[in-house]
Amino acid sequence: MVEKKGKTALICGENTEVCREAEECLKEMGWLVWRLGYGEVQAAENLFKKEDGLDLLVFGDDEGIFPRTGTIYENQERPAVLQAYEHHVNGPLKALRLLKPLLDQGGGRRICYITTRDSSNNMCFDHERYGEHMVRAARNMQARIQMNRLGPEGYTFRVFCYDGSWKMKGTGQQAVLYFLQDRSRDEFCPAHEDERRLVMRDEGRREIPW
């Protein structure tokens, strides 16, 4: 992932600030980048030549477009939560299934997720948007399951968290820098091989507990 010239990336996510910043950052580094909403992913088959493949797949954060899901103190609005789950959890799952052949062909084999600190079961202090946080936690579990499934095939994963209560300018750039950075490898001591651990990290590369 160090050599960036000629690399291709696809960002799945709506037109949010974080997604736009990530797209601009990759392009400045010389990557060929597309950004598509989940409803447009089918078109990705026409963007890439199968022989070239796809190196980096980013599931962007869609903060600000969640339907209202209620506070922790009230009953959740079931239709709104189900709508959010279909878009933010099933959307990435369907996209990955469609794009897997292109990722297999590419040389990067890296899959990344952008989320918020409030998706953490241990670090969420927000009493609002309870259903939204549950949906984000489910997407975190999806990343864990996909790493277990695809790790043996040489895939690596990243989960980047930002503080949803305040979003510093440049969050998308920070996410990209983390996504492209390789982690430590140690075949003799798994405890020191960070690449085989899936963790959530924030802008300061601090580990966020699940």
PDB file of N, CA and C in Angstrom, residues 55-122:
ATOM      1  N   ASP A  55      -7.912  -1.591  -5.669  1.00  0.00           N
ATOM      2  CA  ASP A  55      -6.934  -1.748  -4.589  1.00  0.00           C
ATOM      3  C   ASP A  55      -7.486  -1.419  -3.211  1.00  0.00           C
ATOM      4  N   LEU A  56      -8.354  -0.423  -3.135  1.00  0.00           N
ATOM      5  CA  LEU A  56      -8.817   0.079  -1.840  1.00  0.00           C
ATOM      6  C   LEU A  56     -10.315   0.331  -1.899  1.00  0.00           C
ATOM      7  N   LEU A  57     -11.039  -0.235  -0.938  1.00  0.00           N
ATOM      8  CA  LEU A  57     -12.485  -0.011  -0.828  1.00  0.00           C
ATOM      9  C   LEU A  57     -12.759   0.641   0.518  1.00  0.00           C
ATOM     10  N   VAL A  58     -13.379   1.823   0.477  1.00  0.00           N
ATOM     11  CA  VAL A  58     -13.679   2.578   1.696  1.00  0.00           C
ATOM     12  C   VAL A  58     -15.187   2.709   1.839  1.00  0.00           C
ATOM     13  N   PHE A  59     -15.695   2.287   2.979  1.00  0.00           N
ATOM     14  CA  PHE A  59     -17.101   2.514   3.305  1.00  0.00           C
ATOM     15  C   PHE A  59     -17.178   3.784   4.134  1.00  0.00           C
ATOM     16  N   GLY A  60     -17.605   4.851   3.495  1.00  0.00           N
ATOM     17  CA  GLY A  60     -17.599   6.161   4.126  1.00  0.00           C
ATOM     18  C   GLY A  60     -18.699   6.317   5.155  1.00  0.00           C
ATOM     19  N   ASP A  61     -18.524   7.315   6.005  1.00  0.00           N
ATOM     20  CA  ASP A  61     -19.520   7.598   7.023  1.00  0.00           C
ATOM     21  C   ASP A  61     -20.582   8.527   6.447  1.00  0.00           C
ATOM     22  N   ASP A  62     -21.822   8.274   6.810  1.00  0.00           N
ATOM     23  CA  ASP A  62     -22.936   9.069   6.293  1.00  0.00           C
ATOM     24  C   ASP A  62     -23.590   9.880   7.401  1.00  0.00           C
ATOM     25  N   GLU A  63     -22.774  10.442   8.283  1.00  0.00           N
ATOM     26  CA  GLU A  63     -23.299  11.220   9.395  1.00  0.00           C
ATOM     27  C   GLU A  63     -24.162  12.373   8.887  1.00  0.00           C
ATOM     28  N   GLY A  64     -25.276  12.568   9.546  1.00  0.00           N
ATOM     29  CA  GLY A  64     -26.143  13.673   9.176  1.00  0.00           C
ATOM     30  C   GLY A  64     -27.296  13.273   8.283  1.00  0.00           C
ATOM     31  N   ILE A  65     -27.286  12.048   7.745  1.00  0.00           N
ATOM     32  CA  ILE A  65     -28.393  11.640   6.879  1.00  0.00           C
ATOM     33  C   ILE A  65     -29.160  10.463   7.464  1.00  0.00           C
ATOM     34  N   PHE A  66     -28.885  10.115   8.713  1.00  0.00           N
ATOM     35  CA  PHE A  66     -29.662   9.085   9.374  1.00  0.00           C
ATOM     36  C   PHE A  66     -31.076   9.603   9.648  1.00  0.00           C
ATOM     37  N   PRO A  67     -32.104   8.746   9.532  1.00  0.00           N
ATOM     38  CA  PRO A  67     -33.432   9.159   9.988  1.00  0.00           C
ATOM     39  C   PRO A  67     -33.426   9.251  11.511  1.00  0.00           C
ATOM     40  N   ARG A  68     -34.377   9.983  12.072  1.00  0.00           N
ATOM     41  CA  ARG A  68     -34.434  10.121  13.529  1.00  0.00           C
ATOM     42  C   ARG A  68     -34.707   8.755  14.151  1.00  0.00           C
ATOM     43  N   THR A  69     -33.891   8.381  15.141  1.00  0.00           N
ATOM     44  CA  THR A  69     -34.041   7.059  15.754  1.00  0.00           C
ATOM     45  C   THR A  69     -34.312   7.139  17.251  1.00  0.00           C
ATOM     46  N   GLY A  70     -34.494   8.331  17.821  1.00  0.00           N
ATOM     47  CA  GLY A  70     -34.905   8.450  19.209  1.00  0.00           C
ATOM     48  C   GLY A  70     -33.758   8.374  20.198  1.00  0.00           C
ATOM     49  N   THR A  71     -34.052   8.764  21.445  1.00  0.00           N
ATOM     50  CA  THR A  71     -33.043   8.750  22.491  1.00  0.00           C
ATOM     51  C   THR A  71     -33.015   7.398  23.182  1.00  0.00           C
ATOM     52  N   ILE A  72     -32.041   7.234  24.070  1.00  0.00           N
ATOM     53  CA  ILE A  72     -31.897   5.981  24.793  1.00  0.00           C
ATOM     54  C   ILE A  72     -33.063   5.754  25.759  1.00  0.00           C
ATOM     55  N   TYR A  73     -33.807   6.815  26.074  1.00  0.00           N
ATOM     56  CA  TYR A  73     -34.866   6.722  27.063  1.00  0.00           C
ATOM     57  C   TYR A  73     -36.235   6.415  26.464  1.00  0.00           C
ATOM     58  N   GLU A  74     -36.324   6.390  25.152  1.00  0.00           N
ATOM     59  CA  GLU A  74     -37.631   6.187  24.521  1.00  0.00           C
ATOM     60  C   GLU A  74     -37.607   4.989  23.595  1.00  0.00           C
ATOM     61  N   ASN A  75     -38.798   4.491  23.304  1.00  0.00           N
ATOM     62  CA  ASN A  75     -38.900   3.380  22.369  1.00  0.00           C
ATOM     63  C   ASN A  75     -38.387   3.825  20.998  1.00  0.00           C
ATOM     64  N   GLN A  76     -37.667   2.928  20.353  1.00  0.00           N
ATOM     65  CA  GLN A  76     -37.114   3.264  19.048  1.00  0.00           C
ATOM     66  C   GLN A  76     -38.181   3.179  17.967  1.00  0.00           C
ATOM     67  N   GLU A  77     -38.055   4.050  17.000  1.00  0.00           N
ATOM     68  CA  GLU A  77     -38.978   4.039  15.872  1.00  0.00           C
ATOM     69  C   GLU A  77     -38.524   2.941  14.918  1.00  0.00           C
ATOM     70  N   ARG A  78     -39.169   1.812  14.987  1.00  0.00           N
ATOM     71  CA  ARG A  78     -38.718   0.617  14.284  1.00  0.00           C
ATOM     72  C   ARG A  78     -38.508   0.839  12.781  1.00  0.00           C
ATOM     73  N   PRO A  79     -39.443   1.459  12.062  1.00  0.00           N
ATOM     74  CA  PRO A  79     -39.209   1.668  10.630  1.00  0.00           C
ATOM     75  C   PRO A  79     -37.947   2.481  10.337  1.00  0.00           C
ATOM     76  N   ALA A  80     -37.689   3.505  11.176  1.00  0.00           N
ATOM     77  CA  ALA A  80     -36.507   4.338  10.952  1.00  0.00           C
ATOM     78  C   ALA A  80     -35.232   3.539  11.189  1.00  0.00           C
ATOM     79  N   VAL A  81     -35.218   2.723  12.248  1.00  0.00           N
ATOM     80  CA  VAL A  81     -34.029   1.920  12.544  1.00  0.00           C
ATOM     81  C   VAL A  81     -33.801   0.890  11.441  1.00  0.00           C
ATOM     82  N   LEU A  82     -34.865   0.251  10.988  1.00  0.00           N
ATOM     83  CA  LEU A  82     -34.732  -0.742   9.915  1.00  0.00           C
ATOM     84  C   LEU A  82     -34.254  -0.094   8.615  1.00  0.00           C
ATOM     85  N   GLN A  83     -34.739   1.111   8.343  1.00  0.00           N
ATOM     86  CA  GLN A  83     -34.283   1.834   7.146  1.00  0.00           C
ATOM     87  C   GLN A  83     -32.796   2.141   7.244  1.00  0.00           C
ATOM     88  N   ALA A  84     -32.368   2.594   8.428  1.00  0.00           N
ATOM     89  CA  ALA A  84     -30.953   2.899   8.620  1.00  0.00           C
ATOM     90  C   ALA A  84     -30.108   1.637   8.521  1.00  0.00           C
ATOM     91  N   TYR A  85     -30.600   0.532   9.071  1.00  0.00           N
ATOM     92  CA  TYR A  85     -29.858  -0.727   9.018  1.00  0.00           C
ATOM     93  C   TYR A  85     -29.704  -1.213   7.570  1.00  0.00           C
ATOM     94  N   GLU A  86     -30.763  -1.102   6.814  1.00  0.00           N
ATOM     95  CA  GLU A  86     -30.711  -1.543   5.416  1.00  0.00           C
ATOM     96  C   GLU A  86     -29.675  -0.744   4.631  1.00  0.00           C
ATOM     97  N   HIS A  87     -29.613   0.554   4.886  1.00  0.00           N
ATOM     98  CA  HIS A  87     -28.689   1.407   4.128  1.00  0.00           C
ATOM     99  C   HIS A  87     -27.250   1.272   4.608  1.00  0.00           C
ATOM    100  N   HIS A  88     -27.030   1.349   5.923  1.00  0.00           N
ATOM    101  CA  HIS A  88     -25.689   1.489   6.461  1.00  0.00           C
ATOM    102  C   HIS A  88     -25.019   0.164   6.806  1.00  0.00           C
ATOM    103  N   VAL A  89     -25.778  -0.911   6.924  1.00  0.00           N
ATOM    104  CA  VAL A  89     -25.200  -2.229   7.204  1.00  0.00           C
ATOM    105  C   VAL A  89     -25.329  -3.146   5.995  1.00  0.00           C
ATOM    106  N   ASN A  90     -26.555  -3.296   5.500  1.00  0.00           N
ATOM    107  CA  ASN A  90     -26.737  -4.155   4.326  1.00  0.00           C
ATOM    108  C   ASN A  90     -26.132  -3.533   3.070  1.00  0.00           C
ATOM    109  N   GLY A  91     -26.105  -2.189   3.001  1.00  0.00           N
ATOM    110  CA  GLY A  91     -25.502  -1.530   1.841  1.00  0.00           C
ATOM    111  C   GLY A  91     -24.048  -1.916   1.646  1.00  0.00           C
ATOM    112  N   PRO A  92     -23.189  -1.784   2.673  1.00  0.00           N
ATOM    113  CA  PRO A  92     -21.800  -2.216   2.527  1.00  0.00           C
ATOM    114  C   PRO A  92     -21.664  -3.711   2.252  1.00  0.00           C
ATOM    115  N   LEU A  93     -22.538  -4.504   2.858  1.00  0.00           N
ATOM    116  CA  LEU A  93     -22.458  -5.951   2.646  1.00  0.00           C
ATOM    117  C   LEU A  93     -22.731  -6.305   1.183  1.00  0.00           C
ATOM    118  N   LYS A  94     -23.743  -5.693   0.605  1.00  0.00           N
ATOM    119  CA  LYS A  94     -24.067  -5.940  -0.801  1.00  0.00           C
ATOM    120  C   LYS A  94     -22.961  -5.417  -1.714  1.00  0.00           C
ATOM    121  N   ALA A  95     -22.414  -4.247  -1.369  1.00  0.00           N
ATOM    122  CA  ALA A  95     -21.342  -3.664  -2.180  1.00  0.00           C
ATOM    123  C   ALA A  95     -20.110  -4.554  -2.166  1.00  0.00           C
ATOM    124  N   LEU A  96     -19.757  -5.088  -1.010  1.00  0.00           N
ATOM    125  CA  LEU A  96     -18.576  -5.943  -0.913  1.00  0.00           C
ATOM    126  C   LEU A  96     -18.758  -7.220  -1.718  1.00  0.00           C
ATOM    127  N   ARG A  97     -19.944  -7.767  -1.678  1.00  0.00           N
ATOM    128  CA  ARG A  97     -20.203  -8.980  -2.456  1.00  0.00           C
ATOM    129  C   ARG A  97     -20.051  -8.705  -3.955  1.00  0.00           C
ATOM    130  N   LEU A  98     -20.500  -7.543  -4.388  1.00  0.00           N
ATOM    131  CA  LEU A  98     -20.405  -7.183  -5.799  1.00  0.00           C
ATOM    132  C   LEU A  98     -18.977  -6.874  -6.214  1.00  0.00           C
ATOM    133  N   LEU A  99     -18.218  -6.209  -5.325  1.00  0.00           N
ATOM    134  CA  LEU A  99     -16.883  -5.720  -5.675  1.00  0.00           C
ATOM    135  C   LEU A  99     -15.771  -6.708  -5.359  1.00  0.00           C
ATOM    136  N   LYS A 100     -16.079  -7.786  -4.690  1.00  0.00           N
ATOM    137  CA  LYS A 100     -15.052  -8.746  -4.287  1.00  0.00           C
ATOM    138  C   LYS A 100     -14.197  -9.233  -5.464  1.00  0.00           C
ATOM    139  N   PRO A 101     -14.757  -9.571  -6.623  1.00  0.00           N
ATOM    140  CA  PRO A 101     -13.903 -10.001  -7.745  1.00  0.00           C
ATOM    141  C   PRO A 101     -12.889  -8.943  -8.168  1.00  0.00           C
ATOM    142  N   LEU A 102     -13.281  -7.656  -8.106  1.00  0.00           N
ATOM    143  CA  LEU A 102     -12.361  -6.588  -8.468  1.00  0.00           C
ATOM    144  C   LEU A 102     -11.267  -6.437  -7.420  1.00  0.00           C
ATOM    145  N   LEU A 103     -11.622  -6.589  -6.148  1.00  0.00           N
ATOM    146  CA  LEU A 103     -10.632  -6.528  -5.072  1.00  0.00           C
ATOM    147  C   LEU A 103      -9.670  -7.708  -5.155  1.00  0.00           C
ATOM    148  N   ASP A 104     -10.179  -8.865  -5.519  1.00  0.00           N
ATOM    149  CA  ASP A 104      -9.319 -10.041  -5.682  1.00  0.00           C
ATOM    150  C   ASP A 104      -8.256  -9.794  -6.750  1.00  0.00           C
ATOM    151  N   GLN A 105      -8.660  -9.062  -7.803  1.00  0.00           N
ATOM    152  CA  GLN A 105      -7.747  -8.819  -8.914  1.00  0.00           C
ATOM    153  C   GLN A 105      -6.730  -7.724  -8.595  1.00  0.00           C
ATOM    154  N   GLY A 106      -7.124  -6.773  -7.752  1.00  0.00           N
ATOM    155  CA  GLY A 106      -6.224  -5.675  -7.400  1.00  0.00           C
ATOM    156  C   GLY A 106      -5.134  -6.127  -6.446  1.00  0.00           C
ATOM    157  N   GLY A 107      -4.139  -5.285  -6.274  1.00  0.00           N
ATOM    158  CA  GLY A 107      -3.009  -5.661  -5.437  1.00  0.00           C
ATOM    159  C   GLY A 107      -3.108  -5.208  -3.993  1.00  0.00           C
ATOM    160  N   GLY A 108      -4.045  -4.293  -3.694  1.00  0.00           N
ATOM    161  CA  GLY A 108      -4.104  -3.727  -2.351  1.00  0.00           C
ATOM    162  C   GLY A 108      -4.829  -4.591  -1.342  1.00  0.00           C
ATOM    163  N   ARG A 109      -6.020  -5.066  -1.735  1.00  0.00           N
ATOM    164  CA  ARG A 109      -6.850  -5.913  -0.879  1.00  0.00           C
ATOM    165  C   ARG A 109      -7.048  -5.308   0.509  1.00  0.00           C
ATOM    166  N   ARG A 110      -7.395  -4.032   0.533  1.00  0.00           N
ATOM    167  CA  ARG A 110      -7.646  -3.379   1.813  1.00  0.00           C
ATOM    168  C   ARG A 110      -9.065  -2.809   1.834  1.00  0.00           C
ATOM    169  N   ILE A 111      -9.772  -3.087   2.929  1.00  0.00           N
ATOM    170  CA  ILE A 111     -11.155  -2.656   3.107  1.00  0.00           C
ATOM    171  C   ILE A 111     -11.228  -1.808   4.372  1.00  0.00           C
ATOM    172  N   CYS A 112     -11.824  -0.613   4.246  1.00  0.00           N
ATOM    173  CA  CYS A 112     -11.797   0.350   5.348  1.00  0.00           C
ATOM    174  C   CYS A 112     -13.200   0.865   5.653  1.00  0.00           C
ATOM    175  N   TYR A 113     -13.395   1.188   6.913  1.00  0.00           N
ATOM    176  CA  TYR A 113     -14.667   1.737   7.382  1.00  0.00           C
ATOM    177  C   TYR A 113     -14.411   3.053   8.116  1.00  0.00           C
ATOM    178  N   ILE A 114     -15.244   4.056   7.836  1.00  0.00           N
ATOM    179  CA  ILE A 114     -15.223   5.300   8.591  1.00  0.00           C
ATOM    180  C   ILE A 114     -16.478   5.330   9.457  1.00  0.00           C
ATOM    181  N   THR A 115     -16.302   5.570  10.738  1.00  0.00           N
ATOM    182  CA  THR A 115     -17.439   5.603  11.648  1.00  0.00           C
ATOM    183  C   THR A 115     -17.191   6.657  12.720  1.00  0.00           C
ATOM    184  N   THR A 116     -17.970   6.632  13.780  1.00  0.00           N
ATOM    185  CA  THR A 116     -17.830   7.606  14.849  1.00  0.00           C
ATOM    186  C   THR A 116     -17.452   6.915  16.151  1.00  0.00           C
ATOM    187  N   ARG A 117     -16.925   7.692  17.064  1.00  0.00           N
ATOM    188  CA  ARG A 117     -16.586   7.140  18.377  1.00  0.00           C
ATOM    189  C   ARG A 117     -17.820   6.581  19.067  1.00  0.00           C
ATOM    190  N   ASP A 118     -18.988   7.168  18.789  1.00  0.00           N
ATOM    191  CA  ASP A 118     -20.215   6.730  19.441  1.00  0.00           C
ATOM    192  C   ASP A 118     -20.686   5.360  18.967  1.00  0.00           C
ATOM    193  N   SER A 119     -20.012   4.787  17.973  1.00  0.00           N
ATOM    194  CA  SER A 119     -20.341   3.418  17.569  1.00  0.00           C
ATOM    195  C   SER A 119     -19.731   2.401  18.527  1.00  0.00           C
ATOM    196  N   SER A 120     -18.859   2.874  19.408  1.00  0.00           N
ATOM    197  CA  SER A 120     -18.226   2.002  20.400  1.00  0.00           C
ATOM    198  C   SER A 120     -19.176   1.746  21.568  1.00  0.00           C
ATOM    199  N   ASN A 121     -19.313   0.487  21.954  1.00  0.00           N
ATOM    200  CA  ASN A 121     -20.165   0.155  23.095  1.00  0.00           C
ATOM    201  C   ASN A 121     -19.634   0.776  24.383  1.00  0.00           C
ATOM    202  N   ASN A 122     -18.322   0.947  24.472  1.00  0.00           N
ATOM    203  CA  ASN A 122     -17.698   1.436  25.693  1.00  0.00           C
ATOM    204  C   ASN A 122     -17.468   2.937  25.712  1.00  0.00           C
TER     205      ASN A 122
END
